GROMACS .gro file of C-alpha atoms in nm:
model
  277
    1MET     CA    1   0.340   2.650  -0.110
    2VAL     CA    2   0.030   2.405  -0.277
    3VAL     CA    3   0.186   2.067  -0.347
    4LYS     CA    4  -0.020   1.912  -0.638
    5ILE     CA    5   0.017   1.534  -0.596
    6GLY     CA    6  -0.172   1.294  -0.890
    7ILE     CA    7  -0.271   0.921  -0.771
    8ILE     CA    8  -0.420   0.676  -1.036
    9LYS     CA    9  -0.579   0.388  -0.852
   10CYS     CA   10  -0.608   0.091  -1.175
   11GLY     CA   11  -0.721  -0.256  -1.011
   12ASN     CA   12  -0.678  -0.302  -0.665
   13ILE     CA   13  -0.449  -0.423  -0.360
   14GLY     CA   14  -0.513  -0.309  -0.059
   15MET     CA   15  -0.350  -0.049   0.019
   16SER     CA   16  -0.507   0.192  -0.292
   17PRO     CA   17  -0.806   0.260  -0.066
   18VAL     CA   18  -0.630   0.474   0.166
   19VAL     CA   19  -0.293   0.569   0.043
   20ASP     CA   20  -0.449   0.942  -0.035
   21LEU     CA   21  -0.629   0.926   0.317
   22ALA     CA   22  -0.303   0.827   0.474
   23LEU     CA   23  -0.159   1.125   0.374
   24ASP     CA   24  -0.420   1.402   0.500
   25GLU     CA   25  -0.611   1.163   0.762
   26ARG     CA   26  -0.838   1.473   0.933
   27ALA     CA   27  -0.893   1.639   0.575
   28ASP     CA   28  -0.698   1.946   0.746
   29ARG     CA   29  -0.375   1.980   0.532
   30LYS     CA   30  -0.281   2.340   0.334
   31ASP     CA   31   0.015   2.244   0.194
   32ILE     CA   32  -0.154   1.943  -0.040
   33ALA     CA   33  -0.384   1.916  -0.301
   34VAL     CA   34  -0.451   1.573  -0.413
   35ARG     CA   35  -0.663   1.478  -0.730
   36VAL     CA   36  -0.762   1.090  -0.827
   37LEU     CA   37  -0.790   0.912  -1.104
   38GLY     CA   38  -0.853   0.545  -1.170
   39SER     CA   39  -1.043   0.257  -1.392
   40GLY     CA   40  -1.172   0.063  -1.093
   41ALA     CA   41  -1.111  -0.311  -1.136
   42LYS     CA   42  -0.976  -0.356  -1.451
   43MET     CA   43  -0.578  -0.286  -1.513
   44ASP     CA   44  -0.624  -0.351  -1.889
   45PRO     CA   45  -0.308  -0.178  -2.168
   46GLU     CA   46  -0.603   0.057  -2.300
   47SER     CA   47  -0.783   0.169  -1.947
   48VAL     CA   48  -0.443   0.215  -1.799
   49GLU     CA   49  -0.325   0.410  -2.073
   50GLU     CA   50  -0.655   0.664  -2.053
   51VAL     CA   51  -0.631   0.735  -1.707
   52THR     CA   52  -0.230   0.730  -1.687
   53LYS     CA   53  -0.229   0.984  -2.028
   54LYS     CA   54  -0.464   1.213  -1.875
   55MET     CA   55  -0.298   1.218  -1.503
   56VAL     CA   56   0.020   1.368  -1.744
   57GLU     CA   57  -0.150   1.573  -1.988
   58GLU     CA   58  -0.430   1.726  -1.820
   59VAL     CA   59  -0.386   1.725  -1.456
   60LYS     CA   60   0.009   1.793  -1.413
   61PRO     CA   61   0.126   1.745  -1.072
   62ASP     CA   62   0.443   1.805  -0.916
   63PHE     CA   63   0.451   1.348  -0.871
   64ILE     CA   64   0.285   1.053  -0.929
   65ILE     CA   65   0.186   0.767  -0.798
   66TYR     CA   66   0.031   0.476  -0.968
   67ILE     CA   67  -0.083   0.182  -0.777
   68GLY     CA   68  -0.228  -0.140  -0.851
   69PRO     CA   69  -0.158  -0.537  -0.875
   70ASN     CA   70   0.149  -0.647  -1.041
   71PRO     CA   71   0.376  -0.400  -1.230
   72GLY     CA   72   0.455  -0.635  -1.467
   73ALA     CA   73   0.125  -0.715  -1.653
   74PRO     CA   74   0.024  -0.563  -2.001
   75GLY     CA   75  -0.166  -0.245  -1.795
   76PRO     CA   76   0.098  -0.111  -1.558
   77LYS     CA   77   0.371  -0.180  -1.793
   78LYS     CA   78   0.242   0.069  -2.070
   79ALA     CA   79   0.120   0.330  -1.746
   80ARG     CA   80   0.526   0.256  -1.659
   81GLU     CA   81   0.616   0.348  -2.011
   82ILE     CA   82   0.388   0.650  -2.018
   83LEU     CA   83   0.505   0.780  -1.650
   84SER     CA   84   0.903   0.735  -1.761
   85GLU     CA   85   0.910   0.975  -2.047
   86SER     CA   86   0.605   1.266  -1.904
   87GLY     CA   87   0.914   1.424  -1.706
   88ILE     CA   88   0.673   1.394  -1.421
   89PRO     CA   89   0.861   1.244  -1.090
   90ALA     CA   90   0.650   0.922  -1.097
   91VAL     CA   91   0.678   0.612  -0.813
   92ILE     CA   92   0.476   0.266  -0.919
   93ILE     CA   93   0.337   0.109  -0.569
   94GLY     CA   94   0.234  -0.240  -0.627
   95ASP     CA   95   0.243  -0.635  -0.489
   96ALA     CA   96   0.488  -0.854  -0.391
   97PRO     CA   97   0.464  -0.983  -0.820
   98GLY     CA   98   0.662  -0.602  -0.889
   99LEU     CA   99   0.961  -0.785  -0.712
  100ARG     CA  100   1.032  -0.900  -1.109
  101VAL     CA  101   1.041  -0.582  -1.254
  102LYS     CA  102   1.180  -0.370  -0.977
  103ASP     CA  103   1.497  -0.329  -1.175
  104GLU     CA  104   1.349  -0.278  -1.460
  105MET     CA  105   1.154   0.028  -1.343
  106GLU     CA  106   1.506   0.180  -1.156
  107GLN     CA  107   1.615   0.189  -1.525
  108GLN     CA  108   1.271   0.351  -1.648
  109GLY     CA  109   1.330   0.618  -1.386
  110LEU     CA  110   1.106   0.551  -1.183
  111GLY     CA  111   1.047   0.493  -0.769
  112TYR     CA  112   0.903   0.184  -0.627
  113ILE     CA  113   0.722   0.034  -0.345
  114ILE     CA  114   0.694  -0.280  -0.285
  115ILE     CA  115   0.429  -0.418  -0.035
  116LYS     CA  116   0.543  -0.813   0.049
  117CYS     CA  117   0.227  -0.782   0.324
  118ASP     CA  118  -0.031  -0.675   0.029
  119PRO     CA  119  -0.204  -1.036  -0.114
  120MET     CA  120  -0.339  -1.153  -0.407
  121ILE     CA  121  -0.724  -1.207  -0.352
  122GLY     CA  122  -0.863  -1.565  -0.414
  123ALA     CA  123  -1.018  -1.462  -0.765
  124ARG     CA  124  -1.240  -1.777  -0.826
  125ARG     CA  125  -1.591  -1.754  -0.937
  126GLU     CA  126  -1.753  -1.973  -0.691
  127PHE     CA  127  -1.576  -1.833  -0.429
  128LEU     CA  128  -1.571  -1.486  -0.479
  129ASP     CA  129  -1.834  -1.250  -0.477
  130PRO     CA  130  -1.891  -0.886  -0.347
  131VAL     CA  131  -1.934  -0.947   0.040
  132GLU     CA  132  -1.615  -1.172   0.046
  133MET     CA  133  -1.403  -0.932  -0.141
  134ALA     CA  134  -1.444  -0.668   0.082
  135LEU     CA  135  -1.373  -0.884   0.443
  136PHE     CA  136  -1.092  -0.957   0.280
  137ASN     CA  137  -0.943  -0.636   0.173
  138SER     CA  138  -1.081  -0.523   0.549
  139ASP     CA  139  -0.857  -0.750   0.673
  140VAL     CA  140  -0.569  -0.709   0.465
  141LEU     CA  141  -0.641  -0.321   0.524
  142ARG     CA  142  -0.560  -0.385   0.901
  143VAL     CA  143  -0.286  -0.614   0.878
  144LEU     CA  144  -0.131  -0.316   0.643
  145ALA     CA  145  -0.196  -0.049   0.951
  146GLY     CA  146  -0.111  -0.243   1.214
  147THR     CA  147   0.207  -0.415   1.073
  148GLY     CA  148   0.369  -0.095   1.010
  149ALA     CA  149   0.336  -0.134   0.659
  150LEU     CA  150   0.137   0.219   0.569
  151ARG     CA  151   0.306   0.386   0.760
  152VAL     CA  152   0.666   0.336   0.551
  153VAL     CA  153   0.393   0.407   0.278
  154GLN     CA  154   0.269   0.718   0.380
  155GLU     CA  155   0.650   0.874   0.540
  156ALA     CA  156   0.818   0.754   0.161
  157ILE     CA  157   0.555   0.984  -0.016
  158ASP     CA  158   0.565   1.269   0.268
  159LYS     CA  159   0.969   1.294   0.176
  160MET     CA  160   0.864   1.387  -0.222
  161ILE     CA  161   0.617   1.617  -0.036
  162ASP     CA  162   0.890   1.802   0.189
  163ALA     CA  163   1.111   1.807  -0.128
  164VAL     CA  164   0.887   1.973  -0.320
  165LYS     CA  165   0.836   2.196  -0.069
  166GLU     CA  166   1.168   2.301  -0.031
  167GLY     CA  167   1.289   2.315  -0.418
  168LYS     CA  168   1.456   2.003  -0.376
  169GLU     CA  169   1.479   1.722  -0.656
  170ILE     CA  170   1.283   1.438  -0.527
  171GLU     CA  171   1.449   1.136  -0.433
  172LEU     CA  172   1.222   0.862  -0.517
  173PRO     CA  173   1.168   0.573  -0.309
  174LYS     CA  174   1.331   0.224  -0.374
  175ILE     CA  175   1.134   0.032  -0.069
  176VAL     CA  176   1.098  -0.310  -0.054
  177ILE     CA  177   0.845  -0.417   0.249
  178ASN     CA  178   0.909  -0.666   0.457
  179GLU     CA  179   0.872  -0.731   0.803
  180GLN     CA  180   1.145  -0.632   0.966
  181LYS     CA  181   1.076  -0.241   0.746
  182ALA     CA  182   0.734  -0.284   0.842
  183VAL     CA  183   0.760  -0.309   1.222
  184GLU     CA  184   1.075  -0.088   1.223
  185ALA     CA  185   0.832   0.170   1.139
  186MET     CA  186   0.563   0.104   1.378
  187GLU     CA  187   0.798   0.135   1.702
  188PHE     CA  188   0.645  -0.137   1.896
  189THR     CA  189   0.697  -0.088   2.310
  190ASN     CA  190   0.600  -0.435   2.389
  191PRO     CA  191   0.841  -0.723   2.211
  192TYR     CA  192   0.521  -0.922   2.236
  193ALA     CA  193   0.299  -0.691   1.993
  194LYS     CA  194   0.642  -0.690   1.744
  195ALA     CA  195   0.662  -1.092   1.725
  196LYS     CA  196   0.248  -1.082   1.688
  197ALA     CA  197   0.284  -0.805   1.407
  198MET     CA  198   0.588  -0.951   1.242
  199ALA     CA  199   0.399  -1.347   1.238
  200ALA     CA  200   0.008  -1.116   1.090
  201PHE     CA  201   0.304  -1.017   0.807
  202VAL     CA  202   0.447  -1.316   0.733
  203ILE     CA  203   0.115  -1.494   0.699
  204ALA     CA  204  -0.027  -1.223   0.486
  205GLU     CA  205   0.260  -1.299   0.248
  206LYS     CA  206   0.216  -1.665   0.212
  207VAL     CA  207  -0.141  -1.551   0.164
  208GLY     CA  208  -0.057  -1.454  -0.191
  209ASP     CA  209   0.146  -1.791  -0.273
  210VAL     CA  210  -0.177  -1.952  -0.164
  211ASP     CA  211  -0.399  -1.778  -0.351
  212VAL     CA  212  -0.193  -1.771  -0.697
  213LYS     CA  213  -0.184  -2.188  -0.656
  214GLY     CA  214  -0.576  -2.167  -0.646
  215CYS     CA  215  -0.578  -1.931  -0.884
  216PHE     CA  216  -0.332  -2.005  -1.146
  217MET     CA  217  -0.240  -2.348  -1.088
  218THR     CA  218  -0.485  -2.557  -0.989
  219LYS     CA  219  -0.702  -2.658  -1.201
  220GLU     CA  220  -0.981  -2.848  -1.059
  221ALA     CA  221  -1.277  -2.716  -0.909
  222GLU     CA  222  -1.271  -2.950  -0.621
  223LYS     CA  223  -0.886  -2.902  -0.545
  224TYR     CA  224  -0.888  -2.504  -0.621
  225ILE     CA  225  -1.209  -2.401  -0.391
  226PRO     CA  226  -1.070  -2.501  -0.069
  227ILE     CA  227  -0.719  -2.408  -0.175
  228VAL     CA  228  -0.839  -2.009  -0.183
  229ALA     CA  229  -1.093  -2.028   0.115
  230SER     CA  230  -0.796  -2.116   0.275
  231ALA     CA  231  -0.629  -1.824   0.181
  232HIS     CA  232  -0.909  -1.579   0.322
  233GLU     CA  233  -0.872  -1.796   0.658
  234MET     CA  234  -0.514  -1.716   0.678
  235ILE     CA  235  -0.550  -1.359   0.625
  236ARG     CA  236  -0.852  -1.353   0.882
  237TYR     CA  237  -0.612  -1.468   1.140
  238ALA     CA  238  -0.357  -1.248   1.027
  239ALA     CA  239  -0.541  -0.961   1.104
  240LYS     CA  240  -0.690  -1.096   1.441
  241LEU     CA  241  -0.304  -1.114   1.558
  242VAL     CA  242  -0.260  -0.763   1.419
  243ASP     CA  243  -0.572  -0.660   1.717
  244GLU     CA  244  -0.415  -0.841   1.958
  245ALA     CA  245  -0.100  -0.653   1.848
  246ARG     CA  246  -0.208  -0.305   1.943
  247GLU     CA  247  -0.420  -0.423   2.263
  248LEU     CA  248  -0.054  -0.499   2.404
  249GLU     CA  249   0.021  -0.164   2.329
  250LYS     CA  250  -0.291  -0.019   2.443
  251ALA     CA  251  -0.250  -0.204   2.781
  252ASN     CA  252   0.104   0.039   2.803
  253ASP     CA  253  -0.032   0.330   2.700
  254SER     CA  254   0.237   0.319   2.445
  255VAL     CA  255   0.091   0.300   2.095
  256SER     CA  256   0.307   0.463   1.856
  257ARG     CA  257   0.097   0.710   1.709
  258LYS     CA  258   0.228   1.010   1.422
  259PRO     CA  259  -0.026   1.232   1.291
  260HIS     CA  260   0.011   1.507   1.031
  261HIS     CA  261   0.053   1.926   1.149
  262PRO     CA  262  -0.215   2.137   0.912
  263GLU     CA  263   0.095   2.230   0.758
  264GLY     CA  264   0.268   1.914   0.678
  265LYS     CA  265   0.489   1.863   0.967
  266ARG     CA  266   0.466   1.458   1.118
  267LEU     CA  267   0.397   1.471   1.477
  268ASN     CA  268   0.482   1.235   1.737
  269LYS     CA  269   0.337   1.059   2.022
  270LYS     CA  270   0.264   0.730   2.239
  271ALA     CA  271   0.091   0.825   2.570
  272LEU     CA  272  -0.275   0.843   2.451
  273MET     CA  273  -0.315   1.105   2.683
  274GLU     CA  274  -0.051   1.344   2.550
  275LYS     CA  275  -0.005   1.619   2.303
  276PRO     CA  276   0.155   1.508   1.983
  277GLU     CA  277   0.472   1.691   1.912
   0.00000   0.00000   0.00000
């Protein structure tokens, strides 16, 4: 059986570019077909409504993943309304502001995955250009991958795929990813590696608070420019901590790897030269 997965990307968070790729890292899975629709950087209600309706009415997948910033904003709110009424199982993946509407999402019959270490970017025109945007997101992605947050998301979606294949009702995830949940998924062997990953997660989480201060709470340019710049320095060092954590695991020959089998099963290994089982 081939499970048809619909992914809607409106706006961008750090997880957005890889949420589909993490399900089929070598492009050899035979049990899934993924279709992605998006509205680019925009997440206004009109743009979001267009792609969400197209996914529901034309693609008609077995389940839908909506991913983007702030699930409580007007655009994502419109998507939630459409998905709630669609009859198709759906999950909202978002950043920390989504915590404010997680109960509302549950009442709408939607699943959710809130990633607390996926921070808002420093979106001030004097500071943020395409290069800075790309560098910030690459650092966020390293934190998501290296702390285990990415694996939590991937495994939650894989469980939904398994349910469809087995003919069972999909149990929609209701997950808030904090530092403990992330590092547990990463199965660190070296306690110092685990500590560095936890530190990276918490720093990334605080980056969002600093950027909110710089983007929305401070009016004077001479004040908000160094604020958002400092947030980007924070995420850069969080990414460095993740690299240090992985190097410690490499030195122990204990990096946790969980590749997909072509039939969709999750395999497992630690020693570099052993075969995954």
